[in-house]
Amino acid sequence: MPRPRLVAPLLEQPARLRLLCAPAGFGKSVLLSELLRAGADTHDAIAWIGLGSEALPVERLVAQVATALQRPAPDLPPQQALWQLLGDPSRPLWLVLDDYPADPPPELDACIDLLLARTPPNLQLLVSARQRPEWNLPRLLLAGDLQELDAAQLALTRDEQERLVDLIAPQANPTLRDELWAESEGWCAGVRLQLCSRFPPAAASNVGAHHCWLKEYLDHELLARLDDDEARCLFALVHLPRVSAELCQQLWEDGDGAALFARLLARHAFFMPLDEEGRWYRVLPIVARVLRNRLAPAAATHLHLAACRVFIAAGQVEDAIEQALCAQQPEVAANYLEHLGQEWLTGEQHLAHLLAWRDRLPQVLLESTPRLLTLSAWALLLAWRLDEAQACIEHLGRFLPQADARRNRKLIANGQALQGVLTALRGRSASEARQHCREALEHLPERDWMPLLLCHSALARMAMAEGEPDQAAALLHDALELARRQGSVLFEVLINLDRIRLLVLRGELTRAQSLVTQSFALTARRRGVDGLLLGRLHLIQAELHLLHGRLDEAGPALDSGLEQALACADPFALHGYLGLAERSSRQGEFDQAFLHLREAERQMHCRQVWRLCFNGALSLQSMRVLARQGRWERVEPVGLRIQRYFEGEHPWMAPLDYPTLPLRNQLLLARVHLSAGRPQQAEAALRSLLQRCERLQYRPLACEVGLVLAEAARQLGQEDAAQLEREARQQASALGLNGLLQEWAALPNGTPAAVTLLSQREQAVLHLLAEGCSNEEIGGRLFISVNTVKTHTKKINSKLGVKRRTQAVMRAKTLGLLV
């Protein structure tokens, strides 16, 4: 597997020593070969010394170098002999020491160290090792003469690993690929051996389909190099989520646990660093899984209990909870859950952790205290699991009345905060939701600042949906001040996300981008990776890219945001799928767009998300894709079904996370009227809709409505059609809505151009299909192969949303692509 991303930097800068230091199986030897192929000229001398981790004497090294250079070994002391062999100035020399030993003789280390201090000008030294050599590396680094790569840098990237899987087991499904990436973290040997166990090559078919090649590999390459104490220590540490020298010292009080751990680190026993300080480590997951059964169950339980006590004493509550659960001590785990701080839920991947713990804890424990019920309820609300959250809120009533009036008011106020946010998310009664939130704000003590902030957020988002942007801004300003006074960067970013949403609705995209950049900078200050917030920031960044028409830049942001949201059990993953579907449909990849929407629905179902939190958004995006295909007959029934929720005597509130949904639905229904030749109905609906958008200050949406209204006016022959279009375009340009302008720029009459769905070659193929030509005839007339004709035909069918060529011709005539 070539890795030019590593080779190029290593060769760009001259250095006396290029050192590759990592455990077995990270492709060190292969990379050294790549370096030689890329860097050495044909006339260069190359001496490749494969040491095999053998602690050989200096004399043998001299002999091997002489043999590699096809020269006699000088009859001199070893150091001088080596210098004479390597110091020939007539041509460049590449000396490779592959698999340098972990415990070399002191004279060998001294010899290489002296060689590095007085390197001949013609010499390039390349070394691979499993353990960092005891040479004066800091001196080389300061002199700019050291280039070093460790395991993290040598690990395969996701793209490289995917290419490797394609080579070894192209039949591997996406789920297996994801699991392999999560476990191996780019460890090349681990990937190959796992695939060989799952999909045995023909040469190894007699071994068995499920033979654990990785176990054998670790036996030979890792365990055989450890003494008994080191192996026992490793077998214990693979059961822990993180380890450090201090932790090991407390776990092995009767021995020197810290020293034992230091020896394992020195031997590169697959401990990967978790922080920049080199304090905390964890065993590579794929290695840990294979080695876990080496420890007896009783010993493992004892270890988990001991680690639980150490973690809780150090204030590491999350790790203590996990260890208590592993030790089958749910009461202890439930007790520790009450230690978690107010902002904990929104940090890192904590929401996912709590939801997983709920599945492992007995229901009676989760409902045993008001604190546990409240924590569960907020987690379920953040995960949009509203029915379960409602049950938790109802169970709070069992703890009333409290022992004194103050605690009674506090519990009731917390319950009202939960009920207010729940009612707002359900969308049935805005007045009831506001009442609960406002009463909670009146009675919650300031130290309960998390529910205070979430009530402000819910009230602000309701104000956005109901056209009160100034009130929303004021609520968010108050919430932002409270978050800052509490020193909570997490909630400052969470409130910023609401502020960004408000700015996007109003078309203030420059300010929105500035706030996104600021929020990324805030999260970067924290030690951990706050996946939930980072995922949401990436998704809002992708939305800004789409509004600006930057489809290429939107892709990576959507991928990053979706990956983090899924890892954190954050239902905002929905917006990642919506963005991917929007991007695909704009590029004419309609089948792919619908695949994204189907996967979004699947994920929402699997994660127990309340149905109405995602159904409307998915249906609306599906309608947008159908509209781009010109399939208006399928748009109308879906739009009418959505509209019923927002009409009548008791209309629903717009979704908190998609406040423009009802208006966008009305816009699509108006476009249905236009497509069906009913411009009068369309115009009446659009003029009313435009006024409402302007009142709500939804400026980007107003621009889109204005462009459709101009088309309706044009069809009716009204004089102000051109003026309406010009004003809408000018406003869209002023707001930076290049994505909207790109869609409406192709045809002189301002309608989104169906012809832009097809390339020029696809249009030529379509016209010949309409004439009834066969694939062979089309190929002959366009001078392309029959296979190319078939490829173009498949793309045409996909873009037009049909399956047969006859259907494609009919659809093209409907869209005006064929006359």
mmCIF file of N, CA and C in Angstrom, residues 162 344 417 442 463 479 535-536 551 797:
data_model
loop_
_atom_site.group_PDB
_atom_site.id
_atom_site.type_symbol
_atom_site.label_atom_id
_atom_site.label_comp_id
_atom_site.label_asym_id
_atom_site.label_seq_id
_atom_site.Cartn_x
_atom_site.Cartn_y
_atom_site.Cartn_z
ATOM 1 N N GLU A 162 -9.289 1.791 3.312
ATOM 2 C CA GLU A 162 -10.338 1.349 2.395
ATOM 3 C C GLU A 162 -9.734 0.726 1.137
ATOM 4 N N TRP A 344 -22.075 18.109 31.783
ATOM 5 C CA TRP A 344 -21.432 16.868 31.339
ATOM 6 C C TRP A 344 -22.094 16.287 30.099
ATOM 7 N N ALA A 417 -39.236 22.833 33.800
ATOM 8 C CA ALA A 417 -38.254 23.058 32.734
ATOM 9 C C ALA A 417 -38.247 21.890 31.761
ATOM 10 N N GLU A 442 -38.728 31.445 36.593
ATOM 11 C CA GLU A 442 -39.037 32.252 37.775
ATOM 12 C C GLU A 442 -38.581 31.578 39.065
ATOM 13 N N ALA A 463 -39.566 31.541 19.523
ATOM 14 C CA ALA A 463 -39.688 32.905 19.009
ATOM 15 C C ALA A 463 -39.230 32.991 17.552
ATOM 16 N N ALA A 479 -29.004 34.094 27.820
ATOM 17 C CA ALA A 479 -28.469 32.740 28.016
ATOM 18 C C ALA A 479 -26.955 32.733 27.841
ATOM 19 N N GLY A 535 -19.883 18.148 15.919
ATOM 20 C CA GLY A 535 -20.733 17.617 14.862
ATOM 21 C C GLY A 535 -21.757 18.643 14.411
ATOM 22 N N ARG A 536 -22.399 19.312 15.365
ATOM 23 C CA ARG A 536 -23.398 20.323 15.008
ATOM 24 C C ARG A 536 -22.761 21.512 14.304
ATOM 25 N N LEU A 551 -20.649 23.472 -3.253
ATOM 26 C CA LEU A 551 -20.994 22.065 -3.048
ATOM 27 C C LEU A 551 -19.780 21.224 -2.696
ATOM 28 N N ASN A 797 -31.621 7.894 -16.818
ATOM 29 C CA ASN A 797 -32.732 7.320 -16.062
ATOM 30 C C ASN A 797 -32.689 7.753 -14.602
#
